[in-house]
Amino acid sequence: MSTVTIPTAETGEASDGARPVYRRVLLKVSGEVLMGEQKFGIDIDTLGAVASDIGEVVAQGVQVCLVIGGGNIFRGLSMAGKGMERASADYMGMLATVMNALAMQSALERIGVHTRVQSAIPMDAICEPYIRRRALRHLEKGRVVIFAAGLGAPFFTTDTPAALRAAEMGCDALLKGTSVDGVYTADPKKDASAERYDRLSYLEVLAQDLRVMDASAISLMRDNAIPIIVFSIKERGAFLNVLTGAGVHTVIAHERHAKD
Ligand code: UDP
């Protein structure tokens, strides 16, 4: 009889089975992914493709939280670099994440996936305010909860709110969907000799300054023993694939001990 390796949610290790091994996850998608081939804004086909990948995962019974960045519309730091007051620029960045959240909500609902948007900055006319217990209830009912407006505070990117919400929602994993299929020794777009890591510890990422996510986000995931899985959201079907332990990705988790 063949045995199937079922990973624990803590290690996030690969499985031989085809079913997702996580009960509840948070997917962080950078705003830039939504641009597709465009230089700015939202490419409707790319938006639809990401939504359909999320729908595939929801159909498998996985509870999904979403945090979408805003870099495709506005990034506070770059405007601050041109002289705008940093806090104001960051608030504009947070508003950009609300726009992306509404766009994704619409794309998901179009394919029959139920959603709620909750914003860290209350905007009663367009979405719910962030209420932790209400968000948990939505997840239990199978709705995708999209967390918008980051932390509601400037001087952060959306990495830290993604980690915070993952911890608050009791997620089994934080998935970072980017345009690269994992963490590399160097930028694979610039250096052909760059090699992808299969697995890293939180401390290795921090000590080597690998810039996968903001250090505050990595530390929060380390404190809560929530694995971070980095994969390419540009590859269709990769979200579900990665949740079954297959596909190309890098897992960031606690260091392995001899007995593991
Ligand atoms: N932002 C912020 N506080 C937060 C989350 C986001 O000030 O808690 C602002 C910040 O200016 C950031 C922008 O929103 O640059 C967009 O988010 P991010 O840069 O993370 O977008 P991504 O790179 O993921 O597309």
GROMACS .gro file of C-alpha atoms and ligand atoms in nm:
model
  285
    1MET     CA    1   0.000   0.000   0.000
    2SER     CA    2   0.145   0.337  -0.092
    3THR     CA    3   0.166   0.599   0.175
    4VAL     CA    4   0.073   0.960   0.127
    5THR     CA    5   0.285   1.221   0.301
    6ILE     CA    6   0.046   1.461   0.464
    7PRO     CA    7   0.235   1.771   0.573
    8THR     CA    8   0.152   1.963   0.885
    9ALA     CA    9   0.024   2.314   0.843
   10GLU     CA   10   0.317   2.432   1.055
   11THR     CA   11   0.589   2.306   0.823
   12GLY     CA   12   0.399   2.359   0.501
   13GLU     CA   13   0.589   2.073   0.344
   14ALA     CA   14   0.504   1.908   0.020
   15SER     CA   15   0.236   1.644  -0.006
   16ASP     CA   16   0.191   1.360  -0.252
   17GLY     CA   17  -0.185   1.401  -0.248
   18ALA     CA   18  -0.376   1.633  -0.476
   19ARG     CA   19  -0.598   1.792  -0.215
   20PRO     CA   20  -0.509   2.118  -0.042
   21VAL     CA   21  -0.346   2.058   0.293
   22TYR     CA   22  -0.442   2.393   0.440
   23ARG     CA   23  -0.778   2.479   0.591
   24ARG     CA   24  -0.743   2.857   0.587
   25VAL     CA   25  -0.485   3.068   0.405
   26LEU     CA   26  -0.409   3.430   0.332
   27LEU     CA   27  -0.300   3.517  -0.019
   28LYS     CA   28  -0.102   3.837  -0.065
   29VAL     CA   29  -0.093   3.959  -0.423
   30SER     CA   30   0.117   4.259  -0.514
   31GLY     CA   31  -0.067   4.528  -0.705
   32GLU     CA   32   0.189   4.506  -0.983
   33VAL     CA   33   0.071   4.157  -1.071
   34LEU     CA   34  -0.268   4.302  -1.169
   35MET     CA   35  -0.107   4.526  -1.432
   36GLY     CA   36  -0.041   4.228  -1.661
   37GLU     CA   37   0.161   4.365  -1.951
   38GLN     CA   38   0.042   4.720  -1.884
   39LYS     CA   39   0.261   4.979  -1.716
   40PHE     CA   40  -0.009   5.102  -1.480
   41GLY     CA   41  -0.350   5.013  -1.342
   42ILE     CA   42  -0.553   4.696  -1.376
   43ASP     CA   43  -0.550   4.462  -1.673
   44ILE     CA   44  -0.898   4.312  -1.679
   45ASP     CA   45  -0.785   3.974  -1.820
   46THR     CA   46  -0.514   3.935  -1.558
   47LEU     CA   47  -0.761   4.031  -1.285
   48GLY     CA   48  -1.005   3.767  -1.415
   49ALA     CA   49  -0.733   3.502  -1.433
   50VAL     CA   50  -0.622   3.561  -1.072
   51ALA     CA   51  -0.987   3.559  -0.961
   52SER     CA   52  -1.047   3.228  -1.134
   53ASP     CA   53  -0.740   3.075  -0.963
   54ILE     CA   54  -0.880   3.191  -0.629
   55GLY     CA   55  -1.220   3.046  -0.719
   56GLU     CA   56  -1.053   2.710  -0.789
   57VAL     CA   57  -0.909   2.707  -0.437
   58VAL     CA   58  -1.238   2.812  -0.274
   59ALA     CA   59  -1.412   2.529  -0.462
   60GLN     CA   60  -1.181   2.287  -0.280
   61GLY     CA   61  -1.317   2.407   0.055
   62VAL     CA   62  -1.016   2.619   0.152
   63GLN     CA   63  -1.104   2.941   0.336
   64VAL     CA   64  -0.929   3.230   0.163
   65CYS     CA   65  -0.829   3.573   0.293
   66LEU     CA   66  -0.686   3.820   0.045
   67VAL     CA   67  -0.461   4.123   0.075
   68ILE     CA   68  -0.382   4.309  -0.246
   69GLY     CA   69  -0.113   4.577  -0.268
   70GLY     CA   70  -0.153   4.906  -0.447
   71GLY     CA   71   0.174   4.946  -0.635
   72ASN     CA   72  -0.002   4.927  -0.974
   73ILE     CA   73  -0.182   5.253  -0.891
   74PHE     CA   74   0.011   5.440  -0.628
   75ARG     CA   75   0.311   5.377  -0.407
   76GLY     CA   76   0.363   5.618  -0.118
   77LEU     CA   77   0.739   5.593  -0.101
   78SER     CA   78   0.799   5.694  -0.463
   79MET     CA   79   0.577   6.002  -0.435
   80ALA     CA   80   0.742   6.093  -0.104
   81GLY     CA   81   1.072   6.075  -0.292
   82LYS     CA   82   0.939   6.348  -0.521
   83GLY     CA   83   0.860   6.577  -0.231
   84MET     CA   84   0.509   6.481  -0.120
   85GLU     CA   85   0.461   6.444   0.255
   86ARG     CA   86   0.521   6.075   0.330
   87ALA     CA   87   0.211   6.020   0.544
   88SER     CA   88  -0.023   6.174   0.283
   89ALA     CA   89   0.141   5.972   0.008
   90ASP     CA   90   0.098   5.654   0.211
   91TYR     CA   91  -0.270   5.726   0.271
   92MET     CA   92  -0.308   5.757  -0.106
   93GLY     CA   93  -0.133   5.421  -0.138
   94MET     CA   94  -0.386   5.272   0.105
   95LEU     CA   95  -0.671   5.410  -0.108
   96ALA     CA   96  -0.513   5.236  -0.407
   97THR     CA   97  -0.538   4.904  -0.223
   98VAL     CA   98  -0.911   4.971  -0.172
   99MET     CA   99  -0.952   5.021  -0.548
  100ASN     CA  100  -0.779   4.690  -0.616
  101ALA     CA  101  -0.989   4.518  -0.350
  102LEU     CA  102  -1.312   4.641  -0.512
  103ALA     CA  103  -1.189   4.533  -0.856
  104MET     CA  104  -1.107   4.186  -0.724
  105GLN     CA  105  -1.439   4.164  -0.542
  106SER     CA  106  -1.618   4.234  -0.866
  107ALA     CA  107  -1.410   3.979  -1.060
  108LEU     CA  108  -1.471   3.710  -0.797
  109GLU     CA  109  -1.843   3.773  -0.767
  110ARG     CA  110  -1.869   3.755  -1.146
  111ILE     CA  111  -1.762   3.392  -1.131
  112GLY     CA  112  -1.989   3.314  -0.836
  113VAL     CA  113  -1.741   3.344  -0.548
  114HIS     CA  114  -1.894   3.520  -0.248
  115THR     CA  115  -1.679   3.794  -0.102
  116ARG     CA  116  -1.664   4.073   0.151
  117VAL     CA  117  -1.424   4.367   0.151
  118GLN     CA  118  -1.318   4.497   0.493
  119SER     CA  119  -1.120   4.817   0.512
  120ALA     CA  120  -0.887   4.923   0.791
  121ILE     CA  121  -1.001   5.280   0.717
  122PRO     CA  122  -1.380   5.283   0.753
  123MET     CA  123  -1.558   5.361   0.423
  124ASP     CA  124  -1.916   5.273   0.505
  125ALA     CA  125  -2.058   5.350   0.163
  126ILE     CA  126  -1.841   5.099  -0.020
  127CYS     CA  127  -1.732   4.823   0.216
  128GLU     CA  128  -1.736   4.692   0.572
  129PRO     CA  129  -1.497   4.822   0.834
  130TYR     CA  130  -1.241   4.571   0.960
  131ILE     CA  131  -1.401   4.373   1.242
  132ARG     CA  132  -1.203   4.063   1.330
  133ARG     CA  133  -1.486   3.846   1.455
  134ARG     CA  134  -1.707   3.938   1.163
  135ALA     CA  135  -1.428   3.851   0.921
  136LEU     CA  136  -1.391   3.510   1.087
  137ARG     CA  137  -1.764   3.449   1.047
  138HIS     CA  138  -1.744   3.535   0.676
  139LEU     CA  139  -1.462   3.285   0.633
  140GLU     CA  140  -1.657   3.014   0.812
  141LYS     CA  141  -1.941   3.076   0.567
  142GLY     CA  142  -1.703   3.022   0.275
  143ARG     CA  143  -1.673   3.387   0.172
  144VAL     CA  144  -1.343   3.528   0.054
  145VAL     CA  145  -1.253   3.821   0.279
  146ILE     CA  146  -1.048   4.093   0.109
  147PHE     CA  147  -0.865   4.311   0.358
  148ALA     CA  148  -0.816   4.661   0.219
  149ALA     CA  149  -0.635   4.980   0.325
  150GLY     CA  150  -0.347   4.792   0.483
  151LEU     CA  151  -0.306   4.864   0.850
  152GLY     CA  152  -0.476   5.199   0.811
  153ALA     CA  153  -0.145   5.354   0.914
  154PRO     CA  154   0.132   5.511   0.705
  155PHE     CA  155   0.498   5.402   0.693
  156PHE     CA  156   0.409   5.042   0.608
  157THR     CA  157   0.364   4.841   0.291
  158THR     CA  158   0.092   4.578   0.253
  159ASP     CA  159   0.330   4.297   0.362
  160THR     CA  160   0.287   4.372   0.732
  161PRO     CA  161  -0.095   4.393   0.721
  162ALA     CA  162  -0.095   4.067   0.523
  163ALA     CA  163   0.104   3.899   0.801
  164LEU     CA  164  -0.105   4.062   1.075
  165ARG     CA  165  -0.436   3.953   0.922
  166ALA     CA  166  -0.297   3.601   0.863
  167ALA     CA  167  -0.217   3.579   1.235
  168GLU     CA  168  -0.547   3.735   1.345
  169MET     CA  169  -0.749   3.504   1.123
  170GLY     CA  170  -0.559   3.196   1.243
  171CYS     CA  171  -0.437   3.112   0.892
  172ASP     CA  172  -0.233   2.798   0.837
  173ALA     CA  173  -0.012   2.967   0.576
  174LEU     CA  174   0.065   3.303   0.419
  175LEU     CA  175   0.102   3.276   0.044
  176LYS     CA  176   0.288   3.544  -0.140
  177GLY     CA  177   0.188   3.544  -0.506
  178THR     CA  178   0.449   3.732  -0.707
  179SER     CA  179   0.585   3.737  -1.059
  180VAL     CA  180   0.873   3.505  -0.959
  181ASP     CA  181   0.825   3.139  -0.864
  182GLY     CA  182   1.007   3.152  -0.531
  183VAL     CA  183   1.302   3.303  -0.348
  184TYR     CA  184   1.632   3.307  -0.536
  185THR     CA  185   1.995   3.359  -0.440
  186ALA     CA  186   1.988   3.668  -0.667
  187ASP     CA  187   1.734   3.838  -0.895
  188PRO     CA  188   1.664   3.568  -1.158
  189LYS     CA  189   1.556   3.837  -1.407
  190LYS     CA  190   1.905   3.991  -1.393
  191ASP     CA  191   2.132   3.701  -1.299
  192ALA     CA  192   2.106   3.376  -1.499
  193SER     CA  193   2.307   3.184  -1.236
  194ALA     CA  194   2.055   3.264  -0.960
  195GLU     CA  195   1.923   2.952  -0.787
  196ARG     CA  196   1.585   2.903  -0.622
  197TYR     CA  197   1.562   2.790  -0.261
  198ASP     CA  198   1.313   2.512  -0.187
  199ARG     CA  199   1.309   2.598   0.178
  200LEU     CA  200   1.445   2.870   0.402
  201SER     CA  201   1.412   2.950   0.769
  202TYR     CA  202   1.269   3.283   0.883
  203LEU     CA  203   1.607   3.364   1.034
  204GLU     CA  204   1.793   3.291   0.710
  205VAL     CA  205   1.564   3.530   0.524
  206LEU     CA  206   1.621   3.801   0.784
  207ALA     CA  207   1.997   3.745   0.828
  208GLN     CA  208   2.065   3.731   0.454
  209ASP     CA  209   1.833   4.025   0.391
  210LEU     CA  210   1.664   3.831   0.110
  211ARG     CA  211   1.387   4.091   0.076
  212VAL     CA  212   1.103   3.848   0.027
  213MET     CA  213   0.876   4.056   0.245
  214ASP     CA  214   0.926   4.335   0.496
  215ALA     CA  215   1.122   4.223   0.803
  216SER     CA  216   0.827   4.307   1.031
  217ALA     CA  217   0.607   4.066   0.831
  218ILE     CA  218   0.866   3.786   0.848
  219SER     CA  219   0.909   3.835   1.225
  220LEU     CA  220   0.534   3.822   1.283
  221MET     CA  221   0.508   3.497   1.087
  222ARG     CA  222   0.805   3.356   1.280
  223ASP     CA  223   0.650   3.445   1.617
  224ASN     CA  224   0.326   3.274   1.514
  225ALA     CA  225   0.489   2.977   1.333
  226ILE     CA  226   0.292   3.048   1.015
  227PRO     CA  227   0.480   2.930   0.704
  228ILE     CA  228   0.524   3.173   0.414
  229ILE     CA  229   0.499   3.021   0.069
  230VAL     CA  230   0.635   3.223  -0.222
  231PHE     CA  231   0.514   3.127  -0.570
  232SER     CA  232   0.433   3.274  -0.910
  233ILE     CA  233   0.073   3.389  -0.930
  234LYS     CA  234   0.133   3.454  -1.301
  235GLU     CA  235   0.126   3.081  -1.366
  236ARG     CA  236  -0.233   2.970  -1.404
  237GLY     CA  237  -0.347   2.712  -1.151
  238ALA     CA  238  -0.035   2.761  -0.938
  239PHE     CA  239  -0.229   2.878  -0.631
  240LEU     CA  240  -0.417   2.548  -0.598
  241ASN     CA  241  -0.114   2.348  -0.703
  242VAL     CA  242   0.102   2.501  -0.433
  243LEU     CA  243  -0.165   2.437  -0.170
  244THR     CA  244  -0.147   2.067  -0.251
  245GLY     CA  245   0.228   2.078  -0.196
  246ALA     CA  246   0.306   2.052  -0.569
  247GLY     CA  247   0.440   2.308  -0.814
  248VAL     CA  248   0.740   2.534  -0.790
  249HIS     CA  249   0.767   2.745  -0.476
  250THR     CA  250   0.980   2.833  -0.174
  251VAL     CA  251   0.864   2.758   0.180
  252ILE     CA  252   0.985   2.981   0.463
  253ALA     CA  253   0.931   2.817   0.800
  254HIS     CA  254   1.113   2.732   1.122
  255GLU     CA  255   1.454   2.575   1.095
  256ARG     CA  256   1.450   2.197   1.078
  257HIS     CA  257   1.577   2.008   1.381
  258ALA     CA  258   1.760   1.676   1.363
  259LYS     CA  259   1.452   1.483   1.482
  260ASP     CA  260   1.228   1.631   1.206
  261UDP     N1  261   0.040   5.155   0.263
  261UDP     C1  262   0.055   5.210   0.390
  261UDP     N2  263   0.020   5.137   0.501
  261UDP     C2  264  -0.024   5.009   0.493
  261UDP     C3  265  -0.037   4.949   0.365
  261UDP     C4  266  -0.004   5.025   0.251
  261UDP     O1  267   0.096   5.325   0.403
  261UDP     O2  268  -0.054   4.947   0.597
  261UDP     C5  269   0.067   5.235   0.142
  261UDP     C6  270   0.214   5.252   0.109
  261UDP     O3  271   0.232   5.381   0.057
  261UDP     C7  272   0.236   5.149  -0.001
  261UDP     C8  273   0.106   5.155  -0.076
  261UDP     O4  274   0.009   5.172   0.028
  261UDP     O5  275   0.342   5.184  -0.085
  261UDP     C9  276   0.074   5.035  -0.162
  261UDP     O6  277   0.108   4.914  -0.101
  261UDP     P1  278   0.234   4.823  -0.148
  261UDP     O7  279   0.351   4.911  -0.180
  261UDP     O8  280   0.252   4.721  -0.044
  261UDP     O9  281   0.178   4.758  -0.280
  261UDP     P2  282   0.239   4.636  -0.366
  261UDP    O10  283   0.387   4.657  -0.382
  261UDP    O11  284   0.212   4.510  -0.290
  261UDP    O12  285   0.164   4.643  -0.493
   0.00000   0.00000   0.00000
